[in-house]
Coordinates of C-alpha atoms in Angstrom, one line a residue:
Chain A
M191 CA 0.0 0.0 0.0
T192 CA 1.4 3.4 -1.0
P193 CA 1.4 6.2 1.5
T194 CA -1.3 8.1 -0.2
K195 CA -3.7 5.3 -1.0
G196 CA -6.7 5.1 1.1
I197 CA -6.9 8.9 1.7
S198 CA -9.0 10.4 -0.9
P199 CA -7.8 13.5 -2.7
L200 CA -11.2 15.0 -2.0
L201 CA -10.5 14.8 1.7
K202 CA -7.2 16.4 1.2
I203 CA -8.3 19.2 -1.0
S204 CA -11.4 20.2 1.0
T205 CA -9.4 20.0 4.2
I206 CA -6.7 22.4 2.8
L207 CA -9.3 24.9 1.4
L208 CA -11.4 24.9 4.5
M209 CA -8.3 25.2 6.7
L210 CA -7.1 28.2 4.6
Y211 CA -10.5 29.7 4.9
C212 CA -10.6 29.1 8.6
I213 CA -7.2 30.9 9.1
I214 CA -7.6 33.7 6.7
A215 CA -11.2 34.5 7.4
G216 CA -10.8 33.8 11.1
F217 CA -8.1 36.5 11.4
L218 CA -9.5 39.0 8.8
L219 CA -13.3 39.1 8.9
E220 CA -15.1 41.4 11.3
V221 CA -16.2 40.2 14.8
P222 CA -18.5 42.0 17.2
K223 CA -16.8 44.4 19.5
L224 CA -17.5 43.3 23.2
E225 CA -16.1 44.3 26.4
I226 CA -13.2 42.1 27.9
I227 CA -13.3 39.7 25.0
H228 CA -12.5 42.1 22.2
E229 CA -10.7 40.6 19.2
S230 CA -9.8 37.5 21.4
I231 CA -13.2 36.0 20.4
R232 CA -11.5 34.8 17.2
N233 CA -10.0 32.1 19.4
M234 CA -13.5 30.5 19.1
Y235 CA -12.6 29.3 15.7
Y236 CA -9.7 27.4 17.1
H237 CA -10.3 26.6 20.7
V238 CA -13.8 25.3 20.5
P239 CA -13.3 23.0 17.4
M240 CA -10.2 21.5 19.1
W241 CA -12.4 20.7 22.1
F242 CA -15.0 19.1 19.7
V243 CA -12.2 17.0 18.0
M244 CA -11.1 15.8 21.4
F245 CA -14.6 14.7 22.4
V246 CA -15.5 13.2 19.0
F247 CA -12.2 11.2 18.4
S248 CA -12.0 9.9 22.1
F249 CA -15.6 8.7 21.5
A250 CA -14.6 7.1 18.2
G251 CA -11.7 5.5 20.0
V252 CA -13.9 3.9 22.5
V253 CA -16.3 2.7 19.8
Y254 CA -13.3 1.1 18.0
S255 CA -12.2 -0.5 21.2
L256 CA -15.7 -1.9 21.6
L257 CA -15.6 -3.2 18.0
Y258 CA -12.3 -4.8 18.7
L259 CA -13.5 -6.7 21.7
L260 CA -16.6 -7.9 19.8
K261 CA -15.0 -8.8 16.5
G262 CA -11.3 -9.3 17.3
N263 CA -10.1 -7.6 14.1
R264 CA -6.7 -5.9 14.4
E265 CA -7.7 -3.0 12.2
Y266 CA -10.0 -1.8 15.0
D267 CA -7.3 -1.7 17.5
I268 CA -5.1 0.4 15.2
N269 CA -7.9 2.7 14.6
A270 CA -8.6 3.0 18.4
A271 CA -5.1 3.9 19.2
S272 CA -4.8 6.5 16.4
C273 CA -8.1 8.1 17.4
M274 CA -7.0 8.4 21.0
L275 CA -3.7 9.9 20.1
V276 CA -5.5 12.6 17.9
A277 CA -7.9 13.1 20.8
T278 CA -5.0 13.6 23.2
V279 CA -3.0 16.1 21.0
F280 CA -6.1 18.1 20.3
G281 CA -7.0 18.0 24.1
V282 CA -3.6 19.4 24.9
L283 CA -4.0 22.1 22.2
G284 CA -7.5 23.0 23.2
L285 CA -6.2 23.3 26.9
V286 CA -3.4 25.5 25.8
T287 CA -5.4 27.7 23.6
G288 CA -7.9 28.0 26.3
M289 CA -5.3 29.0 28.9
I290 CA -4.0 31.6 26.6
W291 CA -7.5 33.0 26.0
A292 CA -8.3 32.8 29.7
T293 CA -5.2 34.9 30.5
Y294 CA -6.7 37.8 28.7
T295 CA -10.3 37.4 29.5
W296 CA -10.5 35.7 33.0
G297 CA -7.2 37.3 34.2
E298 CA -5.3 34.1 34.7
P299 CA -4.4 31.0 32.7
W300 CA -5.7 28.6 35.4
S301 CA -8.7 29.6 37.4
G302 CA -9.8 26.2 38.6
D303 CA -12.9 26.3 36.3
T304 CA -14.8 22.9 36.4
K305 CA -14.3 22.3 32.5
Q306 CA -10.6 23.0 32.8
T307 CA -10.2 20.5 35.6
M308 CA -12.3 17.9 33.8
T309 CA -10.3 18.3 30.6
L310 CA -7.1 17.7 32.6
V311 CA -8.5 14.5 34.1
C312 CA -9.5 13.3 30.6
L313 CA -5.9 14.0 29.4
L314 CA -4.5 12.1 32.3
I315 CA -6.7 9.1 31.3
F316 CA -5.6 9.3 27.7
L317 CA -2.0 9.3 28.8
A318 CA -2.5 6.4 31.1
Y319 CA -4.0 4.5 28.2
F320 CA -0.8 5.1 26.2
V321 CA 1.4 4.1 29.1
L322 CA -0.6 0.9 29.3
R323 CA -0.1 0.3 25.6
A324 CA 3.6 0.9 25.8
A325 CA 4.0 -1.4 28.7
I326 CA 2.7 -4.5 26.8
D327 CA 4.7 -6.1 24.0
E328 CA 2.3 -8.8 23.0
E329 CA 0.0 -7.4 20.3
E330 CA -3.2 -9.1 21.1
K331 CA -2.8 -8.7 24.8
R332 CA -2.1 -5.1 24.4
A333 CA -5.1 -4.6 22.2
K334 CA -7.5 -6.4 24.6
L335 CA -6.2 -4.8 27.9
S336 CA -6.2 -1.2 26.4
A337 CA -9.6 -1.7 25.0
V338 CA -11.0 -2.8 28.3
Y339 CA -9.4 0.0 30.0
S340 CA -10.6 2.7 27.6
I341 CA -14.2 1.5 27.8
F342 CA -14.2 1.2 31.6
A343 CA -12.7 4.8 31.8
F344 CA -15.1 6.3 29.3
S345 CA -18.1 4.8 31.1
L346 CA -16.8 6.6 34.3
I347 CA -16.0 10.0 32.8
I348 CA -19.4 10.4 31.1
P349 CA -21.0 11.6 34.3
L350 CA -17.9 13.7 35.0
L351 CA -17.9 15.4 31.7
Y352 CA -21.6 15.8 30.8
I353 CA -23.5 15.9 34.1
I354 CA -21.4 17.7 36.7
P355 CA -20.0 20.6 34.8
R356 CA -23.1 21.6 32.9
Q357 CA -24.9 22.1 36.1
D358 CA -22.2 23.9 37.8
P359 CA -23.3 27.5 38.3
T360 CA -19.8 28.6 39.1
S361 CA -18.2 27.7 35.8
L362 CA -16.7 30.5 34.0
H363 CA -17.4 28.9 30.6
P364 CA -20.5 30.1 28.8
G365 CA -23.4 27.8 28.7
S366 CA -23.8 26.5 32.3
E367 CA -27.5 27.2 32.0
G368 CA -27.9 24.0 30.0
N369 CA -26.7 24.9 26.5
P370 CA -23.0 24.0 26.2
A371 CA -22.3 25.2 22.7
V372 CA -23.0 28.2 20.6
S373 CA -26.7 28.7 19.9
R374 CA -28.1 30.8 17.0
D375 CA -29.4 33.5 19.4
D376 CA -26.3 34.5 21.2
A377 CA -23.7 34.3 18.4
D378 CA -23.1 36.8 15.7
S379 CA -24.2 35.4 12.3
R380 CA -20.9 36.7 10.7
M381 CA -19.0 34.6 13.2
L382 CA -21.0 31.5 12.5
M383 CA -20.1 31.8 8.9
V384 CA -16.5 31.2 10.0
F385 CA -17.2 28.9 13.0
Y386 CA -19.1 26.1 11.3
P387 CA -16.5 25.8 8.4
A388 CA -13.8 25.9 11.1
V389 CA -15.3 23.0 12.9
I390 CA -15.5 20.9 9.7
A391 CA -11.9 21.9 8.8
W392 CA -10.5 20.7 12.0
M393 CA -12.5 17.5 11.9
L394 CA -11.4 16.7 8.4
L395 CA -7.8 17.4 9.4
S396 CA -8.1 15.0 12.3
V397 CA -9.6 12.3 10.0
W398 CA -6.5 12.8 7.7
I399 CA -4.1 12.5 10.6
V400 CA -5.9 9.4 11.9
K401 CA -5.6 7.8 8.5
L402 CA -1.9 8.6 8.3
L403 CA -1.3 7.2 11.8
N404 CA -3.2 4.0 10.8
W405 CA -1.0 3.6 7.7
Y406 CA 2.2 4.1 9.7
Q407 CA 1.1 1.6 12.3
R408 CA 0.2 -1.0 9.6
L409 CA 3.6 -0.5 8.1
R410 CA 5.3 -0.9 11.3
L411 CA 3.5 -4.2 12.1
R412 CA 4.3 -5.4 8.7
I413 CA 8.0 -4.7 9.2
L414 CA 7.9 -6.3 12.6
E415 CA 6.2 -9.5 11.2
R416 CA 8.8 -9.7 8.3
E417 CA 11.7 -9.5 10.8
A418 CA 10.1 -12.1 12.9
N419 CA 9.9 -14.5 9.9
Chain B
M1074 CA -28.4 -20.4 41.2
R1075 CA -24.9 -21.3 40.2
L1076 CA -23.4 -17.8 40.0
G1077 CA -24.5 -17.0 43.5
K1078 CA -23.1 -20.3 44.9
Q1079 CA -19.7 -19.7 43.1
I1080 CA -19.5 -16.3 44.5
I1081 CA -20.1 -17.4 48.1
T1082 CA -17.5 -20.1 47.7
L1083 CA -15.0 -17.7 46.3
L1084 CA -15.7 -15.2 49.1
R1085 CA -15.0 -17.9 51.6
K1086 CA -11.8 -18.8 49.8
E1087 CA -10.7 -15.1 49.9
W1088 CA -11.4 -14.9 53.6
L1089 CA -9.5 -18.1 54.3
L1090 CA -6.5 -16.9 52.3
E1091 CA -6.6 -13.6 54.3
R1092 CA -6.6 -15.5 57.6
R1093 CA -4.0 -17.9 56.6
R1094 CA -1.7 -15.1 55.3
A1095 CA -2.3 -12.8 58.1
S1096 CA 0.5 -10.5 56.9
T1097 CA -1.6 -8.9 54.2
L1098 CA -4.6 -7.5 56.3
S1099 CA -2.3 -6.5 59.2
G1100 CA 0.2 -5.0 56.8
L1101 CA -2.7 -2.9 55.3
L1102 CA -3.8 -1.7 58.7
L1103 CA -0.3 -0.8 59.7
Y1104 CA 0.1 1.1 56.5
V1105 CA -3.0 3.3 57.3
L1106 CA -1.9 3.6 60.9
S1107 CA 1.5 4.8 60.1
T1108 CA 0.3 7.3 57.5
V1109 CA -2.0 8.8 60.0
V1110 CA 0.8 9.1 62.5
L1111 CA 2.9 10.7 59.8
V1112 CA 0.3 13.2 59.1
Y1113 CA -0.1 13.9 62.8
M1114 CA 3.7 14.4 63.3
A1115 CA 4.2 16.5 60.2
S1116 CA 1.4 18.9 61.1
Q1117 CA 2.7 19.7 64.7
A1118 CA 0.3 17.4 66.5
G1119 CA -2.4 18.0 64.1
K1120 CA -2.8 21.7 64.8
G1121 CA -2.7 22.7 61.2
I1122 CA -5.2 20.0 60.1
I1123 CA -8.6 21.6 60.1
D1124 CA -11.8 21.4 58.0
M1125 CA -11.2 20.8 54.4
V1126 CA -7.5 19.9 54.9
W1127 CA -8.6 17.1 57.4
I1128 CA -11.0 15.8 54.8
T1129 CA -8.5 15.9 52.1
F1130 CA -5.9 14.1 54.2
Y1131 CA -8.5 11.5 55.0
W1132 CA -9.3 10.8 51.4
V1133 CA -5.7 10.8 50.2
I1134 CA -4.9 8.3 53.0
M1135 CA -7.9 6.2 51.9
M1136 CA -7.0 6.3 48.2
F1137 CA -3.5 5.0 48.8
A1138 CA -4.8 2.3 51.1
A1139 CA -7.3 1.3 48.6
V1140 CA -4.8 1.0 45.8
N1141 CA -2.5 -1.0 47.8
G1142 CA -5.3 -3.2 49.3
V1143 CA -7.0 -3.9 46.0
A1144 CA -3.9 -4.3 43.9
K1145 CA -3.0 -7.4 45.8
S1146 CA -6.3 -9.1 45.0
F1147 CA -5.1 -10.1 41.6
I1148 CA -1.4 -9.9 42.0
Q1149 CA -1.3 -12.5 44.7
E1150 CA -2.9 -15.0 42.5
S1151 CA -0.3 -17.1 40.6
N1152 CA -0.7 -18.0 36.9
Y1153 CA -1.1 -21.7 37.6
R1154 CA -3.9 -21.0 40.1
D1155 CA -5.6 -18.9 37.3
A1156 CA -5.4 -21.8 34.9
Y1157 CA -7.1 -24.0 37.5
Y1158 CA -9.9 -21.4 38.0
Y1159 CA -10.8 -21.4 34.2
T1160 CA -11.8 -25.0 34.5
L1161 CA -14.0 -24.5 37.5
I1162 CA -15.8 -21.2 37.5
S1163 CA -17.3 -18.5 35.4
P1164 CA -15.3 -15.2 35.0
Q1165 CA -18.3 -13.2 36.3
A1166 CA -18.4 -15.0 39.6
L1167 CA -14.6 -14.4 39.9
I1168 CA -14.8 -10.6 39.3
L1169 CA -18.0 -10.2 41.4
S1170 CA -16.6 -12.0 44.4
K1171 CA -13.4 -10.0 44.2
M1172 CA -15.4 -6.8 44.0
L1173 CA -17.6 -7.8 46.9
Y1174 CA -14.7 -8.9 49.1
N1175 CA -12.7 -5.7 48.3
A1176 CA -15.8 -3.6 49.1
L1177 CA -16.2 -5.2 52.5
L1178 CA -12.4 -5.0 53.2
M1179 CA -12.5 -1.3 52.2
I1180 CA -15.5 -0.5 54.4
L1181 CA -13.8 -2.0 57.4
L1182 CA -10.5 -0.2 56.6
S1183 CA -12.1 3.2 56.0
L1184 CA -14.1 3.0 59.2
L1185 CA -11.0 2.1 61.2
S1186 CA -8.8 4.7 59.7
L1187 CA -11.6 7.2 60.3
A1188 CA -11.5 6.2 64.0
V1189 CA -7.8 6.5 64.2
L1190 CA -7.7 9.8 62.5
S1191 CA -10.4 11.4 64.7
V1192 CA -8.8 10.1 67.9
L1193 CA -5.4 11.5 67.0
I1194 CA -6.6 14.7 65.2
P1195 CA -10.1 15.5 66.5
Q1196 CA -12.3 17.2 64.1
D1197 CA -15.8 18.9 64.5
L1198 CA -18.0 17.7 61.8
G1199 CA -21.5 19.2 61.3
D1200 CA -23.1 15.9 60.3
W1201 CA -21.4 12.7 61.5
N1202 CA -24.1 10.4 60.1
L1203 CA -23.7 11.8 56.6
F1204 CA -19.9 11.6 56.9
I1205 CA -20.0 7.9 57.9
A1206 CA -22.5 7.1 55.2
T1207 CA -20.1 8.9 52.7
V1208 CA -17.1 7.0 54.0
I1209 CA -19.0 3.7 53.5
L1210 CA -20.2 4.6 50.1
G1211 CA -16.7 5.8 49.3
G1212 CA -15.1 2.6 50.4
V1213 CA -17.5 0.7 48.1
G1214 CA -16.7 3.1 45.3
L1215 CA -12.9 3.0 45.6
S1216 CA -12.9 -0.8 45.7
F1217 CA -15.3 -1.3 42.8
C1218 CA -13.2 1.0 40.7
F1219 CA -9.9 -0.5 41.6
T1220 CA -10.8 -4.2 41.1
L1221 CA -11.0 -4.2 37.4
I1222 CA -7.8 -2.0 37.2
A1223 CA -6.1 -4.4 39.4
A1224 CA -7.1 -7.2 37.0
I1225 CA -5.5 -5.2 34.2
A1226 CA -2.5 -4.1 36.1
A1227 CA -1.8 -7.7 37.2
R1228 CA -1.5 -8.8 33.5
V1229 CA 1.1 -6.1 32.8
G1230 CA 4.7 -6.4 34.2
N1231 CA 5.6 -3.9 36.9
S1232 CA 2.1 -3.9 38.2
G1233 CA 2.5 -1.7 41.3
T1234 CA 3.4 1.3 39.3
M1235 CA 0.8 0.4 36.6
M1236 CA -1.9 0.2 39.2
A1237 CA -1.2 3.7 40.4
I1238 CA -1.0 5.2 36.8
L1239 CA -4.1 3.5 35.6
S1240 CA -6.3 4.0 38.6
F1241 CA -5.7 7.5 39.8
P1242 CA -7.2 9.4 36.9
I1243 CA -10.2 7.0 36.8
I1244 CA -11.0 7.4 40.4
L1245 CA -11.3 11.3 40.2
P1246 CA -15.0 11.3 39.3
V1247 CA -15.8 9.1 42.3
L1248 CA -13.4 11.2 44.5
S1249 CA -14.9 14.6 43.4
V1250 CA -18.3 13.4 44.4
L1251 CA -17.0 12.1 47.8
I1252 CA -15.3 15.4 48.5
S1253 CA -18.4 17.4 47.8
L1254 CA -20.5 15.1 50.1
S1255 CA -17.7 15.4 52.8
R1256 CA -18.0 19.2 52.5
I1257 CA -21.7 19.0 53.0
A1258 CA -21.0 16.8 56.1
L1259 CA -18.4 19.2 57.3
V1260 CA -20.8 22.2 57.3
G1261 CA -23.6 20.1 58.5
L1262 CA -26.1 22.0 56.3
D1263 CA -27.5 20.5 53.0
D1264 CA -27.0 23.0 50.2
G1265 CA -29.5 21.2 48.1
N1266 CA -26.9 19.0 46.4
M1267 CA -26.8 16.2 48.9
W1268 CA -29.2 13.8 47.3
R1269 CA -28.0 14.7 43.8
N1270 CA -24.4 13.7 44.9
I1271 CA -25.5 10.4 46.6
Q1272 CA -27.5 9.6 43.4
I1273 CA -24.4 10.2 41.3
L1274 CA -22.3 8.1 43.6
L1275 CA -24.7 5.3 43.5
A1276 CA -25.0 5.6 39.7
L1277 CA -21.2 5.4 39.4
D1278 CA -21.0 2.3 41.7
G1279 CA -23.7 0.7 39.5
I1280 CA -21.8 1.5 36.3
M1281 CA -18.6 0.1 37.6
L1282 CA -20.3 -3.1 38.7
V1283 CA -22.0 -3.6 35.4
M1284 CA -18.9 -2.7 33.3
S1285 CA -16.7 -5.0 35.4
Y1286 CA -19.2 -7.8 34.9
I1287 CA -19.3 -7.3 31.1
L1288 CA -15.6 -6.4 30.6
Y1289 CA -13.7 -8.9 32.7
P1290 CA -14.4 -12.0 30.7
F1291 CA -12.6 -10.4 27.8
I1292 CA -9.3 -10.2 29.7
W1293 CA -9.3 -13.0 32.3
K1294 CA -7.4 -15.4 30.1
E1295 CA -4.7 -13.0 29.1
G1296 CA -1.7 -14.5 30.8

């Protein structure tokens, strides 16, 4: 299999175009002038989609783990690990962009906000997942144990992520009244014109990265098998 | 019911092993006791340990005790004995009996360390009943969470370190609910969140029970 096979050119072209739009329009188009936030609202095009990516891809990783346990196909395990890696990287990026944003709007990079803490906990779990994977040499054993771990962890952090913070009235993040994301009523329509494409752009980029990671992993396994023979 | 019978037999086996090898239980008790004394000495006879600090110390001590206490439940089993179990019992009976046994052990241990801690460093709590209920629920939560992790860690080399790495991030949801319940008990006034927290805690316990029941059969034969 060649490096580029399996990744459709359509995905690549649309990712590049949307990413360019997200960066150029994100920095140049007009945004509403508001107290405290000012121009930093542009971070919404980067910080929020990164958080979406972390959520969607960690969920995908758990689904792949579940499929692995049910079907026992090695492909699912490779996919699960790649999705988790992308979720971890974007989780770190989301945390860092959030901290930079918070420095200028909330006054300090870390203010003990519930969602900040929960994200940190999630990242710790993802990192533990990778330590577990790194500690086991046997392929099938690694796949099974890490799948069980990620499913168990995920089932426990659902309440942590989606019930506790949403109802926390002290959270500094917007949306503790029940609506976690942007709604049509309180976001400027000009901003949504950039925000939605930005979300799609980051998602597509992540899919691309996952495919590359899968491809790399398959090659590595093939080389290992050849050496073993 | 076969499952119930198997669980009871396994529980008896655990208790028998515990009695024969008295070092494990007494070692655990000594571990908790010396940690409490350490806290007592380090804080100038407990003068600095008030309110939330006291509660924080209590839960940190309990967490480490739980990690050590539960970790042994799978590590002490040899591979040969595992192979023998496969032929006799169902994996569900094995994990459920371990969880149940660890829960009982942790309830005992947490009540004992609560007694030791409050004798050495007396603390005025607003609502002792609620705190003791929290301690019991917490003991169950900690042990339920750590049992499956111990099963995973025992199958990886270097399981002591593995146990800590894998279990600490996962226990945080349970611990954050326990801490908010303890805070309510400390003040002695329900701020309207008490029942919601108890419900979340029970729900988490239920999730852990069901997930361990479903997931353990996938890994129990992994040498």
